[in-house]
Amino acid sequence: MMHHIGIVAGTALLAGFWGNAALYVLGLVLSVPMFKRLHRRYGSIAAPIVGASVFTALFLFSALVLGPAINGVGSAPTAPAPSSSSAVESGHATHHP
């Protein structure tokens, strides 16, 4: 059964942290032209820093609060109880002890 954990853990990590990190970096890279315009308009480095801070705050709110609320991450369905009937073993189940 342990050989299944790697696939599930890898998928959860990629879809969770690494997926959000990739989207965050992409959002920051695509915001560089806006940060440059903010710097030119206000003549200060503070304006792009505030812009990046607002982007980060809204991204974190979306990823950590709205996403789980919409997807219902906390309310995962429970697994059904195993049946007591003897089922025909598939080829995959035969190598499990």
PDB file of C-alpha atoms in Angstrom:
ATOM      1  CA  MET A   1       0.000   0.000   0.000  1.00  0.00           C
ATOM      2  CA  MET A   2       2.948   2.366   0.583  1.00  0.00           C
ATOM      3  CA  HIS A   3       3.708   2.691  -3.126  1.00  0.00           C
ATOM      4  CA  HIS A   4       0.440   4.616  -3.617  1.00  0.00           C
ATOM      5  CA  ILE A   5       1.402   7.382  -1.186  1.00  0.00           C
ATOM      6  CA  GLY A   6       4.048   8.897  -3.463  1.00  0.00           C
ATOM      7  CA  ILE A   7       1.570   9.532  -6.254  1.00  0.00           C
ATOM      8  CA  VAL A   8      -1.063  11.032  -3.963  1.00  0.00           C
ATOM      9  CA  ALA A   9       1.442  13.158  -2.032  1.00  0.00           C
ATOM     10  CA  GLY A  10       3.054  14.416  -5.234  1.00  0.00           C
ATOM     11  CA  THR A  11      -0.290  15.398  -6.703  1.00  0.00           C
ATOM     12  CA  ALA A  12      -1.375  17.166  -3.520  1.00  0.00           C
ATOM     13  CA  LEU A  13       1.899  19.085  -3.308  1.00  0.00           C
ATOM     14  CA  LEU A  14       1.836  20.099  -6.970  1.00  0.00           C
ATOM     15  CA  ALA A  15      -1.807  21.140  -6.916  1.00  0.00           C
ATOM     16  CA  GLY A  16      -1.453  22.837  -3.550  1.00  0.00           C
ATOM     17  CA  PHE A  17       1.665  24.798  -2.736  1.00  0.00           C
ATOM     18  CA  TRP A  18       3.549  24.592  -6.042  1.00  0.00           C
ATOM     19  CA  GLY A  19       0.487  25.396  -8.110  1.00  0.00           C
ATOM     20  CA  ASN A  20      -0.240  28.494  -6.041  1.00  0.00           C
ATOM     21  CA  ALA A  21       3.425  29.504  -6.049  1.00  0.00           C
ATOM     22  CA  ALA A  22       3.602  29.250  -9.840  1.00  0.00           C
ATOM     23  CA  LEU A  23       0.470  31.378 -10.258  1.00  0.00           C
ATOM     24  CA  TYR A  24       1.781  33.939  -7.762  1.00  0.00           C
ATOM     25  CA  VAL A  25       5.106  34.293  -9.580  1.00  0.00           C
ATOM     26  CA  LEU A  26       3.318  34.520 -12.929  1.00  0.00           C
ATOM     27  CA  GLY A  27       1.052  37.241 -11.544  1.00  0.00           C
ATOM     28  CA  LEU A  28       4.014  39.226 -10.250  1.00  0.00           C
ATOM     29  CA  VAL A  29       5.871  38.907 -13.558  1.00  0.00           C
ATOM     30  CA  LEU A  30       2.818  40.056 -15.506  1.00  0.00           C
ATOM     31  CA  SER A  31       2.443  43.012 -13.098  1.00  0.00           C
ATOM     32  CA  VAL A  32       5.938  44.397 -13.795  1.00  0.00           C
ATOM     33  CA  PRO A  33       4.706  46.866 -16.462  1.00  0.00           C
ATOM     34  CA  MET A  34       2.150  48.224 -13.980  1.00  0.00           C
ATOM     35  CA  PHE A  35       4.840  48.535 -11.292  1.00  0.00           C
ATOM     36  CA  LYS A  36       7.036  50.475 -13.736  1.00  0.00           C
ATOM     37  CA  ARG A  37       4.163  52.860 -14.527  1.00  0.00           C
ATOM     38  CA  LEU A  38       3.516  53.365 -10.810  1.00  0.00           C
ATOM     39  CA  HIS A  39       7.199  54.175 -10.301  1.00  0.00           C
ATOM     40  CA  ARG A  40       7.212  56.709 -13.162  1.00  0.00           C
ATOM     41  CA  ARG A  41       3.931  58.309 -12.111  1.00  0.00           C
ATOM     42  CA  TYR A  42       4.731  58.779  -8.424  1.00  0.00           C
ATOM     43  CA  GLY A  43       8.516  59.061  -8.720  1.00  0.00           C
ATOM     44  CA  SER A  44       9.038  56.830  -5.714  1.00  0.00           C
ATOM     45  CA  ILE A  45       9.943  53.215  -5.113  1.00  0.00           C
ATOM     46  CA  ALA A  46       7.203  53.082  -2.466  1.00  0.00           C
ATOM     47  CA  ALA A  47       4.393  52.998  -5.048  1.00  0.00           C
ATOM     48  CA  PRO A  48       5.458  49.701  -6.698  1.00  0.00           C
ATOM     49  CA  ILE A  49       6.149  48.199  -3.268  1.00  0.00           C
ATOM     50  CA  VAL A  50       2.632  49.100  -2.144  1.00  0.00           C
ATOM     51  CA  GLY A  51       1.268  47.652  -5.409  1.00  0.00           C
ATOM     52  CA  ALA A  52       3.156  44.397  -4.914  1.00  0.00           C
ATOM     53  CA  SER A  53       1.997  44.256  -1.275  1.00  0.00           C
ATOM     54  CA  VAL A  54      -1.637  44.709  -2.288  1.00  0.00           C
ATOM     55  CA  PHE A  55      -1.245  42.027  -4.965  1.00  0.00           C
ATOM     56  CA  THR A  56       0.314  39.653  -2.420  1.00  0.00           C
ATOM     57  CA  ALA A  57      -2.412  40.291   0.160  1.00  0.00           C
ATOM     58  CA  LEU A  58      -5.215  39.731  -2.338  1.00  0.00           C
ATOM     59  CA  PHE A  59      -3.537  36.624  -3.753  1.00  0.00           C
ATOM     60  CA  LEU A  60      -3.104  35.128  -0.279  1.00  0.00           C
ATOM     61  CA  PHE A  61      -6.717  35.928   0.608  1.00  0.00           C
ATOM     62  CA  SER A  62      -7.879  34.268  -2.603  1.00  0.00           C
ATOM     63  CA  ALA A  63      -5.648  31.196  -2.232  1.00  0.00           C
ATOM     64  CA  LEU A  64      -6.051  30.604   1.491  1.00  0.00           C
ATOM     65  CA  VAL A  65      -9.582  31.833   2.255  1.00  0.00           C
ATOM     66  CA  LEU A  66     -11.759  32.019  -0.861  1.00  0.00           C
ATOM     67  CA  GLY A  67     -10.416  28.926  -2.630  1.00  0.00           C
ATOM     68  CA  PRO A  68     -10.976  26.525   0.264  1.00  0.00           C
ATOM     69  CA  ALA A  69     -14.381  28.110   1.005  1.00  0.00           C
ATOM     70  CA  ILE A  70     -15.542  27.609  -2.580  1.00  0.00           C
ATOM     71  CA  ASN A  71     -14.087  24.106  -2.966  1.00  0.00           C
ATOM     72  CA  GLY A  72     -15.093  22.875   0.466  1.00  0.00           C
ATOM     73  CA  VAL A  73     -11.647  21.528   1.314  1.00  0.00           C
ATOM     74  CA  GLY A  74     -12.510  21.148   4.987  1.00  0.00           C
ATOM     75  CA  SER A  75     -15.618  19.072   4.296  1.00  0.00           C
ATOM     76  CA  ALA A  76     -14.135  16.038   2.587  1.00  0.00           C
ATOM     77  CA  PRO A  77     -16.558  13.130   2.197  1.00  0.00           C
ATOM     78  CA  THR A  78     -15.943  10.091   4.354  1.00  0.00           C
ATOM     79  CA  ALA A  79     -14.906   6.820   2.799  1.00  0.00           C
ATOM     80  CA  PRO A  80     -17.579   4.129   2.597  1.00  0.00           C
ATOM     81  CA  ALA A  81     -17.312   1.178   4.953  1.00  0.00           C
ATOM     82  CA  PRO A  82     -15.633  -1.884   3.440  1.00  0.00           C
ATOM     83  CA  SER A  83     -18.066  -4.556   2.349  1.00  0.00           C
ATOM     84  CA  SER A  84     -17.906  -7.994   3.877  1.00  0.00           C
ATOM     85  CA  SER A  85     -18.677  -9.763   0.612  1.00  0.00           C
ATOM     86  CA  SER A  86     -15.800 -11.527  -1.056  1.00  0.00           C
ATOM     87  CA  ALA A  87     -15.073  -9.756  -4.330  1.00  0.00           C
ATOM     88  CA  VAL A  88     -12.943 -11.117  -7.142  1.00  0.00           C
ATOM     89  CA  GLU A  89      -9.434  -9.732  -6.742  1.00  0.00           C
ATOM     90  CA  SER A  90      -8.136  -7.611  -9.581  1.00  0.00           C
ATOM     91  CA  GLY A  91      -4.608  -7.960 -10.886  1.00  0.00           C
ATOM     92  CA  HIS A  92      -3.496  -4.910  -8.883  1.00  0.00           C
ATOM     93  CA  ALA A  93      -4.903  -6.099  -5.571  1.00  0.00           C
ATOM     94  CA  THR A  94      -3.138  -9.463  -5.743  1.00  0.00           C
ATOM     95  CA  HIS A  95       0.297  -8.023  -4.903  1.00  0.00           C
ATOM     96  CA  HIS A  96      -0.900  -6.420  -1.654  1.00  0.00           C
ATOM     97  CA  PRO A  97      -0.404  -8.502   1.532  1.00  0.00           C
TER      98      PRO A  97
END
